[in-house]
Coordinates of C-alpha atoms in Angstrom, one line a residue:
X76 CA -20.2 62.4 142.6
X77 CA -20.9 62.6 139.0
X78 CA -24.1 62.2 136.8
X79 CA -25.7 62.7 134.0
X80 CA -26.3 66.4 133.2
X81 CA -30.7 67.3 133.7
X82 CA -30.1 68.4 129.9
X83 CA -28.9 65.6 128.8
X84 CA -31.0 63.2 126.9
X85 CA -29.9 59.9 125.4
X86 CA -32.0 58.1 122.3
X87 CA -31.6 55.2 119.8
X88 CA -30.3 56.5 116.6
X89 CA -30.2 53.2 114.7
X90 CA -29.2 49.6 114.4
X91 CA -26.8 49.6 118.0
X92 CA -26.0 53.1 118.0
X93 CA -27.4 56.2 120.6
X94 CA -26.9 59.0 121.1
X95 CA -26.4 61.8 124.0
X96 CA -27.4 65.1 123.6
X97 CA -27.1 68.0 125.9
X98 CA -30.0 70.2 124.8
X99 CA -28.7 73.4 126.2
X100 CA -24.7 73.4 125.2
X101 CA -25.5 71.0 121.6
X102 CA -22.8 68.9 122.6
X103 CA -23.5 65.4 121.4
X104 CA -21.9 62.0 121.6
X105 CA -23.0 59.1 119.5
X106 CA -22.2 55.9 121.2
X107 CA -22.5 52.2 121.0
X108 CA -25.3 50.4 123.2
X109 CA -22.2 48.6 125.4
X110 CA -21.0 51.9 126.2
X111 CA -24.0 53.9 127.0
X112 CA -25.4 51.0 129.1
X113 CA -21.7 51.5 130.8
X114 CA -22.4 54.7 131.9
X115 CA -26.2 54.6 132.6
X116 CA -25.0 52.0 134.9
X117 CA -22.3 54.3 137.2
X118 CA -19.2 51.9 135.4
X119 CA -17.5 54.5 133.3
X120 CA -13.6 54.4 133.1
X121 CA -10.9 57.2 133.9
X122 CA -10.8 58.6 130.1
X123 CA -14.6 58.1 129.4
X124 CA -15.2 60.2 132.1
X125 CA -12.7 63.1 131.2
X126 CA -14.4 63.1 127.7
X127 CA -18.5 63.0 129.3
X128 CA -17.0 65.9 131.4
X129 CA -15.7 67.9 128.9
X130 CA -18.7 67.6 126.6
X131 CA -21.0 68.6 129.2
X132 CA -22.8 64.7 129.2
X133 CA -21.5 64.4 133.0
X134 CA -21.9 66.9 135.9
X135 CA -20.2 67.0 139.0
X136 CA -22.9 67.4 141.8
X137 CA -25.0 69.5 139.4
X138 CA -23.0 72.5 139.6
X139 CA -21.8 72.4 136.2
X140 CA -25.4 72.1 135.4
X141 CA -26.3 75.6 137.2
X142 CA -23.3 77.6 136.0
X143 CA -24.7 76.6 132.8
X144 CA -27.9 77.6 133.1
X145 CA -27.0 80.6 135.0
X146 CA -24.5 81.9 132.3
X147 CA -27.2 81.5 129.9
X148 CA -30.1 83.3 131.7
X149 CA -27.4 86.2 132.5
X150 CA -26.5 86.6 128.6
X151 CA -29.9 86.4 127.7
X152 CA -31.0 89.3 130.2
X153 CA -27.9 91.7 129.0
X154 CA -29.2 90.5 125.3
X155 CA -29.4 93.8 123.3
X156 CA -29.1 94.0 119.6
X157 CA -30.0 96.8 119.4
X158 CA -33.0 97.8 116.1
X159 CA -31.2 96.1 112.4
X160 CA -34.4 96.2 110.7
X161 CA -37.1 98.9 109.9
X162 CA -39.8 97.1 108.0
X163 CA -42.2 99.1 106.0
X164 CA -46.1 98.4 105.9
X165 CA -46.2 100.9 102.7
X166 CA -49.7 100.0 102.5
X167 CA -53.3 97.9 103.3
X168 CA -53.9 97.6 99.7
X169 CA -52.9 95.0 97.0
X170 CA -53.0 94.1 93.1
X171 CA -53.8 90.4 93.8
X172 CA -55.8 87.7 96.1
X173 CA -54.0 85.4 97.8
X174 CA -56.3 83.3 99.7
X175 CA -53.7 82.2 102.3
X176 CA -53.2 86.1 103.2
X177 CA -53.0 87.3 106.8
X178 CA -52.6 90.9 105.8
X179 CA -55.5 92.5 104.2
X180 CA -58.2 89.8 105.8
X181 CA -57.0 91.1 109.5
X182 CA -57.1 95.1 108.7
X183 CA -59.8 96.8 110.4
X184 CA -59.6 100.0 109.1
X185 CA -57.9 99.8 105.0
X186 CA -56.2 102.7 104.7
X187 CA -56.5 104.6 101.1
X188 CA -53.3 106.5 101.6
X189 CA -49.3 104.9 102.1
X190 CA -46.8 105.5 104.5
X191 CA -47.0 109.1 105.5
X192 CA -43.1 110.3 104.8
X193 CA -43.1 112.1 108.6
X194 CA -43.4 109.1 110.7
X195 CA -41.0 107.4 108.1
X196 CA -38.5 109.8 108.7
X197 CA -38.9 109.3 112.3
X198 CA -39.0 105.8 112.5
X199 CA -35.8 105.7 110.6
X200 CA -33.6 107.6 112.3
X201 CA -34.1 105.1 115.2
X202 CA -32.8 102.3 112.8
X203 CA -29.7 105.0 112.2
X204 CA -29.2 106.0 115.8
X205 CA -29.3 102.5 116.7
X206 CA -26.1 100.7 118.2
X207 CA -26.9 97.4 116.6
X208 CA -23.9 95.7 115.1
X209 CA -25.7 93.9 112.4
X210 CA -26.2 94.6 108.8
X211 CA -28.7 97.1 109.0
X212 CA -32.0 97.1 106.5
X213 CA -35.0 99.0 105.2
X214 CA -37.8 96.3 104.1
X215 CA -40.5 97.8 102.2
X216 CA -43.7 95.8 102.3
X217 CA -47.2 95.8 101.8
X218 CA -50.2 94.6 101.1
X219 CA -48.2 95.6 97.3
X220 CA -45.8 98.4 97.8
X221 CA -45.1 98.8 93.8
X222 CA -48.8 100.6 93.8
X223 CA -47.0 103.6 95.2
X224 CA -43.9 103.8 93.1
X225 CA -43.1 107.5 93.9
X226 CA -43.6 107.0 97.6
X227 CA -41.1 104.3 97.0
X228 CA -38.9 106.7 95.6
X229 CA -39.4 109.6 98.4
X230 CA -38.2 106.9 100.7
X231 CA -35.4 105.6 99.1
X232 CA -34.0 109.3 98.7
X233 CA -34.7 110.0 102.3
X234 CA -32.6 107.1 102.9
X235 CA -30.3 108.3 100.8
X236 CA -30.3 111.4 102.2
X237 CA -29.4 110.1 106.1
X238 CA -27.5 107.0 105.1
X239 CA -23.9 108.6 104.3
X240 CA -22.4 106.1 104.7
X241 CA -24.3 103.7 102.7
X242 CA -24.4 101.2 105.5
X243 CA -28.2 100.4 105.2
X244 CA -29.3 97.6 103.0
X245 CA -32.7 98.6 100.9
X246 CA -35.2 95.6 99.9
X247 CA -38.5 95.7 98.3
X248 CA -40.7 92.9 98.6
X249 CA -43.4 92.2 96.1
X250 CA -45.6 90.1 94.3
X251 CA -43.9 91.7 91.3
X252 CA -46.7 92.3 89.1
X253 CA -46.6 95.9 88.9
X254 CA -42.8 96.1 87.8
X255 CA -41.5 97.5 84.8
X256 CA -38.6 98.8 83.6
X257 CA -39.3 102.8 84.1
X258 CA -39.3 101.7 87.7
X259 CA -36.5 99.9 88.1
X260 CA -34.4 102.5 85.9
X261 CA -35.3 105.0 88.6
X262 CA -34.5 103.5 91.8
X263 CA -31.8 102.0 90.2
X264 CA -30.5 105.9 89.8
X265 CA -30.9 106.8 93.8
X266 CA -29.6 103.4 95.2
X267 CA -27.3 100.8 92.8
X268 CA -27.8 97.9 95.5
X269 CA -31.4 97.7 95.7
X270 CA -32.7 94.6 96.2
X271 CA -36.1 92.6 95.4
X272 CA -37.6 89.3 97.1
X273 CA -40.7 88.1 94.9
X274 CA -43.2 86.0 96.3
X275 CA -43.5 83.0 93.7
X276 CA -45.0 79.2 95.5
X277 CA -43.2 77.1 92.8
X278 CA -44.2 76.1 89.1
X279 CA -47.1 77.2 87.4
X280 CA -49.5 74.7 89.3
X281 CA -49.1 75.5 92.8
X282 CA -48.5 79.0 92.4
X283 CA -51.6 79.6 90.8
X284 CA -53.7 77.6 93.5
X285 CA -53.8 80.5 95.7
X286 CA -52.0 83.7 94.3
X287 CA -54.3 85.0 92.1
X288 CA -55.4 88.0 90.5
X289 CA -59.1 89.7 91.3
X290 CA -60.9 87.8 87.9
X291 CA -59.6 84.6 89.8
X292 CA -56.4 84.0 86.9
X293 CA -52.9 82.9 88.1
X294 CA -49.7 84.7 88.5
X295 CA -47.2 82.4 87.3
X296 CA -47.1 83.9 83.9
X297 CA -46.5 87.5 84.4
X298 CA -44.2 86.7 87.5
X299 CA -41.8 84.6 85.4
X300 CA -41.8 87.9 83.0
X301 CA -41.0 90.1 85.6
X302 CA -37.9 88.0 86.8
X303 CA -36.7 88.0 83.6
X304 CA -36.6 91.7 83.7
X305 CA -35.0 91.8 87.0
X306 CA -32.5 89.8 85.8
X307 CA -31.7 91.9 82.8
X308 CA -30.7 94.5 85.2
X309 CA -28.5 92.4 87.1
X310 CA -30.9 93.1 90.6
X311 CA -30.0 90.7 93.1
X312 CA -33.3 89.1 93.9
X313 CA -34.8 86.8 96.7
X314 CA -37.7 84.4 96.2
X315 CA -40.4 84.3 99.1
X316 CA -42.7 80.6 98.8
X317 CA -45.3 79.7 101.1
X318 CA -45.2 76.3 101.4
X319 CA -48.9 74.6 102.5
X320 CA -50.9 71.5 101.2
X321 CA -50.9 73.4 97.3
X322 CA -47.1 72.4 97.0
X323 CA -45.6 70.5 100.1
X324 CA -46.0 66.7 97.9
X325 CA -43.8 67.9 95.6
X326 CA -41.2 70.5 97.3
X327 CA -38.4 69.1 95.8
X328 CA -39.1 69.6 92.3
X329 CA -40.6 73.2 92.9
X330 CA -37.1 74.3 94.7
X331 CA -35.1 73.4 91.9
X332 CA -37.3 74.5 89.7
X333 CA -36.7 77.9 91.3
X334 CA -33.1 77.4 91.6
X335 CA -32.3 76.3 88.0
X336 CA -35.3 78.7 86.5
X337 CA -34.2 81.8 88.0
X338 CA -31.4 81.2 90.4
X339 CA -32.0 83.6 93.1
X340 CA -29.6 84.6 96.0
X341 CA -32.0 83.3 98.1
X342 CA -35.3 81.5 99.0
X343 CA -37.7 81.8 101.9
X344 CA -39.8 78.6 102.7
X345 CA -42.4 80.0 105.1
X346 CA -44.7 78.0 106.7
X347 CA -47.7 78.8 105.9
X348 CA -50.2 80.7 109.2
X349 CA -53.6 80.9 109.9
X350 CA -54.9 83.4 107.3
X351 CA -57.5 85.2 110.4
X352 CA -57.3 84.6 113.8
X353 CA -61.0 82.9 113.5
X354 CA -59.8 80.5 110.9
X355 CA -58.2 77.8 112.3
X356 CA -59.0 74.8 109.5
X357 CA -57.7 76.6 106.4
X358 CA -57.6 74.4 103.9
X359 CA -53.7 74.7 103.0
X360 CA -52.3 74.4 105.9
X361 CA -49.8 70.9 106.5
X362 CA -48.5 69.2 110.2
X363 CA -45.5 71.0 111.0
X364 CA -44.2 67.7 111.3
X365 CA -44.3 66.9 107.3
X366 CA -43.6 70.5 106.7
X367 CA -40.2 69.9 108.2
X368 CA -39.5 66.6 107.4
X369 CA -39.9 67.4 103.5
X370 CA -37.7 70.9 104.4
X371 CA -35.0 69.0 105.6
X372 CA -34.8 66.6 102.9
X373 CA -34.8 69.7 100.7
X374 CA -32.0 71.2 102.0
X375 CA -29.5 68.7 102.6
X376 CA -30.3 68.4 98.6
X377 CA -29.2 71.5 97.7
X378 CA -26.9 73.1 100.6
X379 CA -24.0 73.2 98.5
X380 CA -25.4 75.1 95.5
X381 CA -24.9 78.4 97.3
X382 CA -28.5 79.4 97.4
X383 CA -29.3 80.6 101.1
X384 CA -32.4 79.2 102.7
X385 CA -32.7 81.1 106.2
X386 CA -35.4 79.6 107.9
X387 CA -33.5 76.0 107.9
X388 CA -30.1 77.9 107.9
X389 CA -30.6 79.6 111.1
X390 CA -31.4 76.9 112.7
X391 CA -28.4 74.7 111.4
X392 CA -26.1 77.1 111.7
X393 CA -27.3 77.2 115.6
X394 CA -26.7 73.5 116.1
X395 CA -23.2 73.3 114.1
X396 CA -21.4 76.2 115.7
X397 CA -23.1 74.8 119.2
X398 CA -24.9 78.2 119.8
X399 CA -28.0 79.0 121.9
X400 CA -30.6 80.8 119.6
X401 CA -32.1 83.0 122.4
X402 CA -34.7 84.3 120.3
X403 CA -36.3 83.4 116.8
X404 CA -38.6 87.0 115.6
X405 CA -36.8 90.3 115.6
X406 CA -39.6 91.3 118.0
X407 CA -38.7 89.0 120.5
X408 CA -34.7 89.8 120.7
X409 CA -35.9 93.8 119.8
X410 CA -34.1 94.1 116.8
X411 CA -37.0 94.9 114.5
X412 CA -39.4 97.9 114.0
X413 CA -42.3 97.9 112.2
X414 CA -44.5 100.9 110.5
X415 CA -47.6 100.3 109.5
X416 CA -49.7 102.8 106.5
X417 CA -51.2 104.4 109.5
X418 CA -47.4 105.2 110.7
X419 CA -48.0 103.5 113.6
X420 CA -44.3 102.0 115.0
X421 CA -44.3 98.9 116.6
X422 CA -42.0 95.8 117.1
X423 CA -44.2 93.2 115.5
X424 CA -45.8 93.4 111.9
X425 CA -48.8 91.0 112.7
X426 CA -49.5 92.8 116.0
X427 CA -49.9 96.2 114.1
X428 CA -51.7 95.0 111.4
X429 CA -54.1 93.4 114.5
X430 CA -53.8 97.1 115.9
X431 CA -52.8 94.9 118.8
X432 CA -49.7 96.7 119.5
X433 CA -48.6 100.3 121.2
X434 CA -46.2 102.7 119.8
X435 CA -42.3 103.0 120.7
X436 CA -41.9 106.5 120.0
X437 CA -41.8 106.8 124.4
X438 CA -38.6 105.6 126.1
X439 CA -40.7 104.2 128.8
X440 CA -43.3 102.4 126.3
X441 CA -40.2 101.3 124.5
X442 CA -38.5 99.6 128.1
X443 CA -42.1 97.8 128.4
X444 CA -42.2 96.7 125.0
X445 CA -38.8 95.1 125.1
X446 CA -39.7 93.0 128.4
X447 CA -43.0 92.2 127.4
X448 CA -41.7 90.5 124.3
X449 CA -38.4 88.8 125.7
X450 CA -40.6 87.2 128.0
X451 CA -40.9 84.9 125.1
X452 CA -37.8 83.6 124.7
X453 CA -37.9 79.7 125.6
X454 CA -35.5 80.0 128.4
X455 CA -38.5 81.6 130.9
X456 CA -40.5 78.5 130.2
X457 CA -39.8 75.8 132.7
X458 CA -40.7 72.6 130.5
X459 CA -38.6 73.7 127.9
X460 CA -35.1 73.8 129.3
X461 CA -34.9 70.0 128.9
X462 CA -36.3 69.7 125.3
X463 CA -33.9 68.8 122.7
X464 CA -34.4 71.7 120.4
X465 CA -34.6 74.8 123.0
X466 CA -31.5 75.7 121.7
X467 CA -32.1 76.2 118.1
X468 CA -36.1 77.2 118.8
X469 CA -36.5 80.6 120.1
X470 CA -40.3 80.1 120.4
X471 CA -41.3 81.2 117.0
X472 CA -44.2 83.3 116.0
X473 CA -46.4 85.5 118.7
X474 CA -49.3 85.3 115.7
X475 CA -49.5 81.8 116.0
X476 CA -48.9 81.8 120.0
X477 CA -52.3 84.5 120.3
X478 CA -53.8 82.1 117.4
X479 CA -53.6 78.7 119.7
X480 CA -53.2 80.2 123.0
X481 CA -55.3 83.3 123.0
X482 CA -51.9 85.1 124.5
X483 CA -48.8 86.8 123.1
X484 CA -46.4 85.3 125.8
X485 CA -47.1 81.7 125.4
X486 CA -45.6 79.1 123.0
X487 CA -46.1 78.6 119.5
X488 CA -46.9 75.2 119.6
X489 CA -46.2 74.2 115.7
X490 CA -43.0 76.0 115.7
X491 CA -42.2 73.8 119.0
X492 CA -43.6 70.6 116.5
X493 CA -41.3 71.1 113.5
X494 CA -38.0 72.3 115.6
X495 CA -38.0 69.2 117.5
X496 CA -38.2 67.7 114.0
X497 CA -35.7 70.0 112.4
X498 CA -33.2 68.7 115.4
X499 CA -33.8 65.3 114.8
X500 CA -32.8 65.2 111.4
X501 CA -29.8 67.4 112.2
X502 CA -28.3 64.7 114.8
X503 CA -29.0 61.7 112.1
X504 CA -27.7 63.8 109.2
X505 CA -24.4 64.8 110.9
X506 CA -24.0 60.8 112.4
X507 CA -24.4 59.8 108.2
X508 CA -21.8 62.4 107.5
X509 CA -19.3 61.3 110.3
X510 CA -16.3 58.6 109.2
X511 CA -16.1 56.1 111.4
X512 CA -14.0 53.7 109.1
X513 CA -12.1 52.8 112.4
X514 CA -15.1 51.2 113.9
X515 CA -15.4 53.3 117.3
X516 CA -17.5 52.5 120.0
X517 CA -17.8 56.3 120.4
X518 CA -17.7 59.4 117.9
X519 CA -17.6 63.0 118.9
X520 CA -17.9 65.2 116.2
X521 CA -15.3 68.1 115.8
X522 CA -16.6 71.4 115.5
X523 CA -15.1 71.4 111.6
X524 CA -17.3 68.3 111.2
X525 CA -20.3 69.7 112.9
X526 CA -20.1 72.9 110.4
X527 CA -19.9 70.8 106.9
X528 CA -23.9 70.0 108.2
X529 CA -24.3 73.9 107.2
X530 CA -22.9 72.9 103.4
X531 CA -22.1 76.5 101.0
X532 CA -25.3 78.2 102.8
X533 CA -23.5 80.9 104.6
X534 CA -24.7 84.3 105.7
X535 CA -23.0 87.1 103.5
X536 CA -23.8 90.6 104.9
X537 CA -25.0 93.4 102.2
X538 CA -26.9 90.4 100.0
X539 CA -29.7 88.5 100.4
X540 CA -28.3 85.6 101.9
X541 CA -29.0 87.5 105.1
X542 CA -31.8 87.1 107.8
X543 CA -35.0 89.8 107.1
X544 CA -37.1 89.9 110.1
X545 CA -35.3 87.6 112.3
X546 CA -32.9 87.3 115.0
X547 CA -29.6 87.0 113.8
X548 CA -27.2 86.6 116.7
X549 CA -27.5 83.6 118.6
X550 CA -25.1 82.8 122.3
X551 CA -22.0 81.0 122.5
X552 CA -21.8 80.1 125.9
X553 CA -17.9 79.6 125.9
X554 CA -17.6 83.3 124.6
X555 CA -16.3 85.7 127.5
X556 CA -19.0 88.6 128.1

C-alpha cells in the first residue's frame, strides 16, 4: 500500500500550483491542483507513482519512511568533524561601545591581561592534532584584539612555528580602529595570508547608531580609512554587519554599498541577539520573520557578484545539493574551540564569556561536552522531524535557546522563525527560476537546476568565502557511509 511519506507536506504556491515537499530528503515536486488532488485522492497512475516513489513523496508501508529516518539518526550519531576552528577571546577589553554588544556587558570578572601564550599553545595543538578534514582556522577575537598587537604577533609566530605545513588559515577580527600600517607590515612579515573581517553595519547612518566610540562619536569615518589601508596592502578582508531595527529598512542599499565601496571577499549579516541575558526588549532588535524576508531579497540580488554571504549560503547550499544540515554552531557538531582571556577552553564562545561552560583539556570532560551539546541538533526533538526547514536549520544559537528557554538543550525559537522563512522563499525562488515553457502539469527540478538557486556564492577553502564558527559539513543521505 502506498502513501504519502509523514515528511511530506504539500502547500499552495500560487495561482493553481502546489507544491510537495519532503522535509527530511529536500526533494520537492511542484504540481498542478488536478494532479495533487489525484494523488491525495489514492488515483495516481503507473508512471506518477514511479516518480512519487523515487522522490521520496510516496512510501511503501512506511518503511521507506524509517530507513530514512534511521539512516539519518545513524550518520548523525557517527557525526565527527573533528575541531576546524580555534577561536581566540584575546581579550575582555575594547576601544569602542557598541550598545548592541553581548561581550563586555556579560563578563563578570574583566580581565586586564590577554590571552596567556601557555593555554594558547595548548589549545592549539588540539586544533593541529585534530583529524578534521576541513580547512582549518585560527580566529582571533575580542572584545578588540588590535589593543595587544604584540600578543598578536607571539601568536601568529607560534602558529607559525607548529603549522609547517601552512595548512591553518589565520583571521583577525576587528572593529579596525586601531590599525595602522606598522601593524600590518609586521604580520604581514610572519604570515603573507592573513586575513581581516571588520565589523562595519552599512553607511555612515546606521553604523554610527550603535558603534560608537567612548565620547559617544561614530565609527564610520575612521573605519572607511582603515579599509582603504587594508586594501593598499592587498589583505583579503571580510565585513561583519549586524543587522537590527538601525539598518534592516534599508538593507539593500547598505549591502551594495559595501559591495561596490569596498568589495570584500565576504559579508556576515548576523542577526542581531539579546545584548544581556536580562534584556529581552532591546531596542534594535527586528522579527526574525522581516529579518529574513529582507535577507532573502538581498541575496537573490546579488548572488552572482561573487561576494560570499554564509549565513544565507549555508543554508542554500543545504537545500540545493538536498543535504541534511545536522547541526548549525561549531559547538553543536564539535568542531569549534574557544579560549577565553582567562585561557579557559571551551566549545562555545557565549558560554565562556557567561563562565557557563567547563573546560576540555580532560578526555572524559571532553566525551560529555560533545553529547551534551549534540543533543541539540533538531533531529532529537520530536516536533521537528516534520517541519519544513529541519533540514537546512540545525537549531541555531544555545545563547538565544538559555535566553528564551532558561536551558542550553532546547530550541532557539527565532532561528526556528526565520528558517522556516528562509525555506519558503527557497521553494518559490527555485519554482520562478524553473522553465516550464512546455506547460507541465508537474516539474521536478534537476539537481543542476536546484544548484543555480546557490548563484557564484561558493565556498572556496583558504579565503574568506568560508564558514567561521559554523558547521560546515552537512549529510547526504544517498552517500554510502
Amino acid at each position: 500500500m502506498l502513501n504519502l511519506s509523514k515528511y511530506v507536506i504539500y502547500k499552495k504556491l500560487k495561482n493553481d500550483w502546489y507544491y510537495l515537499f519532503n522535509c527530511i530528503t529536500s526533494d520537492i515536486i511542484y504540481i498542478k491542483k488536478n494532479q495533487l488532488n489525484n494523488i491525495l485522492n489514492g488515483k495516481i497512475e503507473e508512471n506518477m507513482e514511479k516518480i512519487l516513489l523515487d522522490n521520496n513523496i510516496l512510501v511503501t508501508d512506511g518503511r521507506n519512511d524509517n530507513n530514512i529516518y534511521s539512516k539519518l539518526t545513524e550518520k548523525a550519531r557517527k557525526y565527527n568533524s573533528g575541531v576546524s576552528l580555534l577561536r581566540v577571546l584575546l581579550t575582555d577589553k575594547c576601544n569602542i561601545k557598541c550598545r548592541y554588544c553581548k561581550v563586555v556587558p556579560n563578563i563578570c570578572n574583566k580581565q586586564e591581561k590577554p590571552v596567556p601564550i601557555d593555554k594558547f599553545e595548548k589549545a592549539l595543538k588540539v586544533l593541529i592534532e585534530s583529524n578534521s578534514k576541513e580547512q582549518k582556522i585560527v580566529h582571533i577575537t575580542g572584545g578588540e584584539p588590535l589593543l595587544f598587537k604584540e600578543k598578536i604577533l607571539e601568536i601568529i609566530k607560534l602558529i607559525k612555528k607548529f603549522d609547517t605545513d601552512d595548512k591553518i588559515m589565520t583571521v583577525i577580527g576587528t572593529n579596525s580602529l586601531l590599525l595602522n600600517e606598522e601593524f600590518l607590515k609586521e604580520i604581514l612579515k610572519y604570515n603573507k595570508n592573513i586575513k581581516l573581517i571588520v565589523s562595519l553595519d552599512g553607511n555612515k547612518k546606521a553604523n554610527d547608531v550603535y558603534r560608537n566610540k567612548y565620547d559617544g562619536t561614530g565609527t564610520y569615518d575612521d573605519i572607511v580609512k582603515k579599509i582603504k589601508l587594508i586594501k593598499r596592502y592587498n589583505v583579503e578582508f571580510g565585513i561583519s554587519m549586524v543587522i537590527g531595527t538601525h539598518n534592516i529598512d534599508e538593507l539593500q542599499k547598505n549591502v551594495e554599498l559595501i559591495i561596490n565601496q569596498f568589495n570584500p571577499s565576504s559579508l556576515g549579516t548576523n542577526f542581531m541577539k539579546h545584548p544581556t541575558l536580562d534584556d529581552n526588549e532591546f531596542e534594535g532588535l527586528v522579527s526574525p520573520e522581516i529579518y529574513a524576508k529582507k535577507l532573502y531579497e538581498v541575496f537573490k540580488n546579488v548572488r552572482d557578484t561573487g561576494i560570499y554571504m554564509e549565513l544565507i549560503s549555508r543554508k542554500t547550499t543545504s537545500f540545493a545539493n538536498k543535504e541534511f544540515r545536522i547541526f548549525d554552531c561549531g559547538a553543536t557538531a564539535g568542531s569549534t574551540i574557544n579560549i577565553d582571556s582567562r585561557g579557559n577552553i571551551g566549545p562555545c564562545k557565549s558560554m565562556l564569556i557567561l563562565e557557563n561552560e567547563d573546560g576540555i583539556e580532560k578526555e572524559e570532560i571532553k566525551q560529555q561536552l560533545k553529547q551534551k551539546w549534540q543533543n541539540r541538533a533538531p533531529i532529537t526533538y520530536s516536533d521537528c522531524v516534520t517541519c519544513p526547514a529541519v533540514s537546512i536549520c540545525g537549531n541555531g544559537c544555545a545563547y538565544e535557546a538559555l535566553i528564551n528557554n532558561k536551558k542550553i538543550n532546547s530550541k532557539d525559537n527565532k532561528h526556528c522563525i526565520y528558517s522556516k522563512v528562509f525555506i519558503d522563499c527557497m521553494i518559490m525562488d527555485l519554482f520562478e527560476m524553473l522553465d516550464n515553457s512546455n506547460n507541465d502539469d508537474i516539474i521536478i527540478p534537476t539537481l543542476e537546476e536546484r544548484k543555480k538557486l546557490v548563484g557564484n556564492m561558493k565556498p572556496v577553502s583558504k579565503t574568506l568565502k568560508w564558514s567561521i564558527g559554523h558547521a560546515t559539513t552537512s549529510i547526504n543521505l544517498k552517500e554510502e557511509d
